[in-house]
Amino acid sequence: MELVRALGDAVGRQAVLSRPEELFVYEVDGLTHHRARPRAVVLPENKLQVQAVVRACRAHQVPFVARGSGTGLSGGAIALAGGVVIECARMNRILHVDPLDRIAVVQPGVVNADLSKAVAAHGLFYAPDPSSQAACTLGGNVAENSGGPHTLKYGTTTNHVLSLEMVLPDGERVTLGDASGWAPGYDLVGAVVGSEGTLGIVVEATLRLVPIPERTETLLAIFPDVVAACRAVSLTIRSGLVPAALEIVDQRTIQAVEASVYAAGMPTDAGAILIAELDGPRRAVQVQVERVRTLAAQAGAREVRVARDAQERQRFWRARKGAFGAMGRLAPDLYVHDAVVPRARLPEILAKVCEIGDRYKLRLSNVFHAGDGNLHPNISFDRRDLDELQRVIAAGEEILRICVEAGGVITGEHGVGTEKRDYMGLLFSPEDLAAMRRLRDAFDPELVCNPGKIFPTTRFCMESDPKARGYDQVPFA
Ligand SMILES: Cc1cc2nc3c(=O)[nH]c(=O)nc-3n(C[C@H](O)[C@H](O)[C@H](O)COP(=O)(O)OP(=O)(O)OC[C@H]3O[C@@H](n4cnc5c(N)ncnc54)[C@H](O)[C@@H]3O)c2cc1C
């Protein structure tokens, strides 16, 4: 109670949640089978309040974790060890836009898509576009170094962050980097982007904006199977083209999407669809469209459609970005995996991923950033079925192992969080991990800021057992 009183002093009593029914929703993020109930949730409105909350937590020796919209898919925003959740959603103002320098200064709770909407009148947009962009926050994007379909051409969040203001785990406030993008010395902004909320709380960010291209064209290439669609990706990359996006949607996903509110008229008998987007100067894009059309045909496309207008283009993207939501039709839970493999090995790895899904008798589908080699095998399941849940976890581990063996990595954009901390050893030696810990210690020597994330635990065996984690007791709404 003393802690709750101190938090109330920091942000006002109305901005503190501490009753069980209020905390329930904060037990998870988008990874529904990892749960932890926070001790309290606070909703600060400005950076001074964030500082005051951090200091109150320190005084009561309670850990804390920042949260944006909770759309993360790796358990990053859950509060382990009875910590306090600092939800930044009320810090949602765009503070300044400078169209000449093409920058925006934002609070961390601004929703990703709202920034592009707000700067469109200046002929600008914010390029990183996670499929969750209608809900996720820029603070969460910075913490996860989020990508999206347009990462292929424009890069991930880290390529668009110029400077950050942060509340450090000891309650001090610092500014890292510089709006010019040329700050001398160590690249501390680079260290913080992708650090999954373990180095401090971002309270303000200066972001790079990009001019809206003169022309954008979106193609749907329809293939008999995923392997042929992957072939088209390889041919396109080898040709020297740099499309804005190259995304593949497999048959199960197409069928789920077409049966949902995201339907876009994709043929449900297609084995796979490649969505290719090209942008740039009008004349160049016209030539590139023809080039991609030819390459898709060479790879075995039975048909290539070009979006007739902006509305149809938006429908294609709504279908692609709504794919995870559409999966809700198949089962109550969805495990969205995230791993990266060298692009050239996509067909072989995808075949193995599907074989793993079949062997474990799981409903597995694929929708992914093919141009980046960033796979998202999606497993639809019901976490109340403990046998199924165990098969989901075992299949997920096998998928990660084959991706790493193929020269890939265990996450492309969703982060490590609690989900993959025990797989870090697949990629990193104890010495590598010790070096990472030293960086973390420099920011947070007492491990109070989002503890229990990224680094492996010794409790892996216990944690893989659904019963030991209490999943069987999780009430289902
Ligand atoms: C349907 C769906 C589609 C998705 N598609 C994509 C995609 O295409 N690409 C992609 O990269 N991700 C995707 N994601 C994952 C997710 O949306 C991103 O990771 C996103 O950046 C999380 O933002 P959030 O505001 O929800 O953060 P949260 O989930 O609330 O938090 C994520 C992490 O950020 C930290 N954090 C949040 N705010 C701050 C802050 N102010 N300071 C410091 N740390 C902070 C948290 O502690 C946590 O570790 C998708 C998720 C869903 C549900």
Short mmCIF file of C-alpha atoms in Angstrom, two decimals, residues 129-387:
data_model
loop_
_atom_site.label_atom_id
_atom_site.label_comp_id
_atom_site.label_asym_id
_atom_site.label_seq_id
_atom_site.Cartn_x
_atom_site.Cartn_y
_atom_site.Cartn_z
CA ASP A 129 5.58 0.54 -40.51
CA PRO A 130 5.00 -2.52 -38.30
CA SER A 131 1.82 -4.35 -39.25
CA SER A 132 0.56 -3.27 -35.82
CA GLN A 133 1.10 0.39 -36.70
CA ALA A 134 -2.51 1.37 -36.03
CA ALA A 135 -1.96 0.48 -32.35
CA CYS A 136 1.72 0.24 -31.39
CA THR A 137 3.60 3.23 -30.01
CA LEU A 138 6.81 4.87 -31.15
CA GLY A 139 8.34 4.20 -27.69
CA GLY A 140 7.66 0.48 -28.17
CA ASN A 141 9.07 0.67 -31.70
CA VAL A 142 12.29 2.26 -30.43
CA ALA A 143 12.63 -0.36 -27.69
CA GLU A 144 12.11 -3.26 -30.13
CA ASN A 145 13.87 -1.70 -33.14
CA SER A 146 10.69 -2.54 -35.00
CA GLY A 147 10.57 -3.25 -38.68
CA GLY A 148 7.70 -3.76 -41.08
CA PRO A 149 6.97 -4.50 -44.73
CA HIS A 150 8.91 -1.43 -45.89
CA THR A 151 12.09 -2.32 -43.97
CA LEU A 152 13.50 -3.80 -47.17
CA LYS A 153 14.07 -0.36 -48.69
CA TYR A 154 13.87 2.02 -45.72
CA GLY A 155 15.50 0.07 -42.88
CA THR A 156 14.28 -0.60 -39.35
CA THR A 157 13.55 1.92 -36.58
CA THR A 158 17.24 2.37 -35.79
CA ASN A 159 17.77 4.05 -39.17
CA HIS A 160 15.19 6.69 -38.26
CA VAL A 161 16.04 7.71 -34.69
CA LEU A 162 18.25 10.77 -34.31
CA SER A 163 18.10 11.42 -30.59
CA LEU A 164 16.37 10.17 -27.47
CA GLU A 165 15.55 11.65 -24.12
CA MET A 166 15.47 8.99 -21.42
CA VAL A 167 14.84 8.56 -17.75
CA LEU A 168 17.66 6.31 -16.58
CA PRO A 169 17.05 3.55 -14.03
CA ASP A 170 18.40 5.82 -11.26
CA GLY A 171 15.80 8.49 -12.11
CA GLU A 172 18.18 10.91 -13.87
CA ARG A 173 17.12 12.33 -17.24
CA VAL A 174 19.58 12.40 -20.16
CA THR A 175 19.55 13.23 -23.87
CA LEU A 176 21.40 10.87 -26.17
CA GLY A 177 22.35 11.74 -29.75
CA ASP A 178 21.55 14.92 -31.58
CA ALA A 179 18.81 16.09 -33.95
CA SER A 180 21.41 16.57 -36.69
CA GLY A 181 22.22 12.85 -36.59
CA TRP A 182 25.93 13.66 -36.31
CA ALA A 183 26.56 13.46 -32.57
CA PRO A 184 30.23 12.63 -31.95
CA GLY A 185 31.35 9.88 -29.58
CA TYR A 186 29.79 6.50 -28.83
CA ASP A 187 26.52 5.71 -30.57
CA LEU A 188 24.41 5.47 -27.43
CA VAL A 189 21.20 5.97 -29.39
CA GLY A 190 22.18 2.85 -31.33
CA ALA A 191 22.66 0.99 -28.04
CA VAL A 192 19.25 2.00 -26.71
CA VAL A 193 17.26 1.26 -29.89
CA GLY A 194 16.42 -2.43 -29.65
CA SER A 195 17.38 -2.71 -25.96
CA GLU A 196 13.80 -3.78 -25.14
CA GLY A 197 13.23 -1.30 -22.36
CA THR A 198 16.13 -2.59 -20.26
CA LEU A 199 18.30 0.55 -20.30
CA GLY A 200 15.76 3.17 -19.25
CA ILE A 201 12.47 4.77 -20.21
CA VAL A 202 12.30 6.77 -23.43
CA VAL A 203 10.36 9.97 -22.75
CA GLU A 204 10.99 11.84 -26.01
CA ALA A 205 12.37 10.93 -29.44
CA THR A 206 13.57 12.93 -32.43
CA LEU A 207 12.78 10.96 -35.56
CA ARG A 208 13.75 11.23 -39.20
CA LEU A 209 10.94 11.74 -41.74
CA VAL A 210 11.06 10.70 -45.39
CA PRO A 211 9.51 12.37 -48.46
CA ILE A 212 6.42 10.62 -49.85
CA PRO A 213 7.55 9.09 -53.17
CA GLU A 214 6.20 10.60 -56.36
CA ARG A 215 4.72 7.24 -57.40
CA THR A 216 3.87 3.99 -55.62
CA GLU A 217 2.68 0.81 -57.31
CA THR A 218 1.62 -2.39 -55.58
CA LEU A 219 1.50 -5.77 -57.31
CA LEU A 220 -0.09 -9.06 -56.27
CA ALA A 221 1.66 -12.00 -57.91
CA ILE A 222 -0.29 -15.24 -57.54
CA PHE A 223 1.70 -18.47 -57.30
CA PRO A 224 0.92 -22.19 -57.13
CA ASP A 225 3.10 -22.59 -54.02
CA VAL A 226 5.34 -20.76 -51.57
CA VAL A 227 8.54 -22.08 -53.15
CA ALA A 228 7.72 -20.41 -56.48
CA ALA A 229 6.92 -17.14 -54.67
CA CYS A 230 10.30 -17.32 -52.90
CA ARG A 231 11.94 -17.87 -56.28
CA ALA A 232 10.41 -14.60 -57.48
CA VAL A 233 11.89 -12.83 -54.45
CA SER A 234 15.37 -14.17 -55.24
CA LEU A 235 15.09 -13.21 -58.92
CA THR A 236 13.94 -9.70 -58.00
CA ILE A 237 16.78 -9.11 -55.54
CA ARG A 238 19.33 -10.57 -57.95
CA SER A 239 18.11 -8.22 -60.70
CA GLY A 240 19.35 -5.26 -58.65
CA LEU A 241 15.90 -3.82 -57.98
CA VAL A 242 15.22 -2.48 -54.47
CA PRO A 243 11.45 -2.75 -54.01
CA ALA A 244 9.89 -0.93 -51.09
CA ALA A 245 8.40 -4.23 -49.94
CA LEU A 246 8.33 -7.93 -50.86
CA GLU A 247 5.88 -9.84 -48.68
CA ILE A 248 4.64 -13.43 -48.99
CA VAL A 249 1.29 -14.72 -47.74
CA ASP A 250 0.66 -18.48 -47.83
CA GLN A 251 -2.56 -20.30 -48.63
CA ARG A 252 -3.80 -20.82 -45.07
CA THR A 253 -3.31 -17.15 -44.36
CA ILE A 254 -5.05 -16.10 -47.59
CA GLN A 255 -8.04 -18.25 -46.67
CA ALA A 256 -8.24 -16.82 -43.13
CA VAL A 257 -7.93 -13.25 -44.43
CA GLU A 258 -10.50 -13.71 -47.17
CA ALA A 259 -12.99 -15.05 -44.64
CA SER A 260 -12.45 -12.00 -42.42
CA VAL A 261 -13.19 -8.28 -42.52
CA TYR A 262 -9.76 -7.79 -44.14
CA ALA A 263 -10.80 -9.60 -47.37
CA ALA A 264 -9.21 -8.02 -50.45
CA GLY A 265 -10.28 -10.39 -53.22
CA MET A 266 -7.19 -12.60 -53.07
CA PRO A 267 -7.84 -15.98 -54.78
CA THR A 268 -8.28 -18.56 -52.03
CA ASP A 269 -6.98 -21.38 -54.24
CA ALA A 270 -3.57 -19.68 -54.64
CA GLY A 271 -0.68 -21.53 -53.00
CA ALA A 272 0.95 -18.21 -52.12
CA ILE A 273 0.79 -14.54 -52.98
CA LEU A 274 3.71 -12.17 -53.29
CA ILE A 275 2.94 -8.54 -52.56
CA ALA A 276 5.56 -6.35 -54.22
CA GLU A 277 5.61 -2.60 -53.80
CA LEU A 278 7.73 -0.24 -55.88
CA ASP A 279 8.11 3.45 -55.18
CA GLY A 280 10.13 6.38 -56.45
CA PRO A 281 10.08 8.70 -59.48
CA ARG A 282 7.10 8.01 -61.77
CA ARG A 283 9.07 6.91 -64.86
CA ALA A 284 11.42 4.63 -62.91
CA VAL A 285 8.52 2.93 -61.13
CA GLN A 286 6.73 2.25 -64.42
CA VAL A 287 9.82 0.44 -65.73
CA GLN A 288 10.28 -1.48 -62.47
CA VAL A 289 6.67 -2.69 -62.45
CA GLU A 290 7.18 -4.33 -65.84
CA ARG A 291 10.45 -5.84 -64.66
CA VAL A 292 8.86 -7.39 -61.56
CA ARG A 293 5.93 -8.64 -63.62
CA THR A 294 8.35 -10.46 -65.95
CA LEU A 295 10.41 -11.91 -63.10
CA ALA A 296 7.28 -13.15 -61.30
CA ALA A 297 6.13 -14.87 -64.50
CA GLN A 298 9.58 -16.45 -64.86
CA ALA A 299 9.29 -17.79 -61.31
CA GLY A 300 5.92 -19.39 -62.12
CA ALA A 301 3.26 -16.78 -61.26
CA ARG A 302 -0.08 -17.67 -62.84
CA GLU A 303 -1.25 -14.06 -62.68
CA VAL A 304 0.08 -10.64 -61.68
CA ARG A 305 -2.35 -7.91 -60.67
CA VAL A 306 -1.39 -4.27 -60.25
CA ALA A 307 -3.50 -2.25 -57.79
CA ARG A 308 -5.75 -0.01 -59.90
CA ASP A 309 -5.70 2.93 -57.51
CA ALA A 310 -4.78 4.05 -53.99
CA GLN A 311 -7.93 2.45 -52.54
CA GLU A 312 -7.08 -0.95 -53.96
CA ARG A 313 -3.48 -0.60 -52.78
CA GLN A 314 -4.75 0.14 -49.30
CA ARG A 315 -7.02 -2.93 -49.47
CA PHE A 316 -4.02 -5.15 -50.31
CA TRP A 317 -2.08 -3.74 -47.37
CA ARG A 318 -5.04 -3.96 -45.04
CA ALA A 319 -5.27 -7.64 -45.93
CA ARG A 320 -1.55 -8.19 -45.34
CA LYS A 321 -1.42 -6.21 -42.11
CA GLY A 322 -4.68 -7.66 -40.84
CA ALA A 323 -3.46 -11.23 -41.38
CA PHE A 324 -2.57 -11.82 -37.72
CA GLY A 325 -5.96 -10.48 -36.65
CA ALA A 326 -7.71 -12.71 -39.19
CA MET A 327 -6.04 -15.73 -37.58
CA GLY A 328 -8.31 -15.08 -34.60
CA ARG A 329 -10.92 -16.96 -36.66
CA LEU A 330 -8.90 -20.16 -36.41
CA ALA A 331 -8.17 -20.46 -32.67
CA PRO A 332 -8.22 -18.38 -29.48
CA ASP A 333 -4.41 -17.95 -29.39
CA LEU A 334 -1.80 -17.18 -32.01
CA TYR A 335 1.92 -17.67 -31.55
CA VAL A 336 3.63 -15.37 -34.06
CA HIS A 337 7.16 -16.62 -34.49
CA ASP A 338 9.91 -14.40 -35.76
CA ALA A 339 13.26 -15.54 -37.14
CA VAL A 340 15.53 -14.54 -39.99
CA VAL A 341 17.28 -16.73 -42.54
CA PRO A 342 19.48 -15.91 -45.52
CA ARG A 343 17.03 -15.07 -48.31
CA ALA A 344 18.45 -17.69 -50.68
CA ARG A 345 17.49 -20.42 -48.19
CA LEU A 346 13.87 -19.35 -47.78
CA PRO A 347 12.30 -22.16 -49.88
CA GLU A 348 14.24 -24.91 -48.09
CA ILE A 349 13.61 -23.50 -44.60
CA LEU A 350 9.93 -22.89 -45.26
CA ALA A 351 9.51 -26.50 -46.35
CA LYS A 352 11.14 -27.59 -43.08
CA VAL A 353 8.99 -25.19 -41.04
CA CYS A 354 5.83 -26.66 -42.58
CA GLU A 355 7.11 -30.20 -41.96
CA ILE A 356 7.66 -29.32 -38.27
CA GLY A 357 4.13 -27.92 -38.01
CA ASP A 358 2.66 -31.09 -39.55
CA ARG A 359 4.79 -33.40 -37.39
CA TYR A 360 3.56 -31.67 -34.22
CA LYS A 361 -0.02 -31.68 -35.61
CA LEU A 362 -0.31 -27.91 -35.39
CA ARG A 363 -2.18 -25.34 -37.48
CA LEU A 364 0.79 -23.45 -38.89
CA SER A 365 0.64 -20.70 -41.49
CA ASN A 366 3.17 -18.24 -42.91
CA VAL A 367 3.02 -14.55 -43.69
CA PHE A 368 6.36 -12.86 -43.81
CA HIS A 369 8.78 -10.15 -44.89
CA ALA A 370 10.28 -12.29 -47.66
CA GLY A 371 12.55 -9.56 -49.02
CA ASP A 372 14.37 -9.47 -45.66
CA GLY A 373 14.36 -13.24 -45.12
CA ASN A 374 12.27 -12.47 -42.01
CA LEU A 375 9.95 -15.42 -41.35
CA HIS A 376 6.76 -15.34 -39.31
CA PRO A 377 5.50 -18.90 -38.89
CA ASN A 378 2.17 -18.47 -37.09
CA ILE A 379 0.78 -21.21 -34.94
CA SER A 380 -2.93 -21.04 -34.11
CA PHE A 381 -3.67 -22.82 -30.83
CA ASP A 382 -5.63 -22.86 -27.61
CA ARG A 383 -3.49 -22.29 -24.54
CA ARG A 384 -6.04 -24.07 -22.33
CA ASP A 385 -5.06 -27.31 -24.07
CA LEU A 386 -1.79 -28.04 -22.27
CA ASP A 387 -0.78 -30.83 -24.59
#
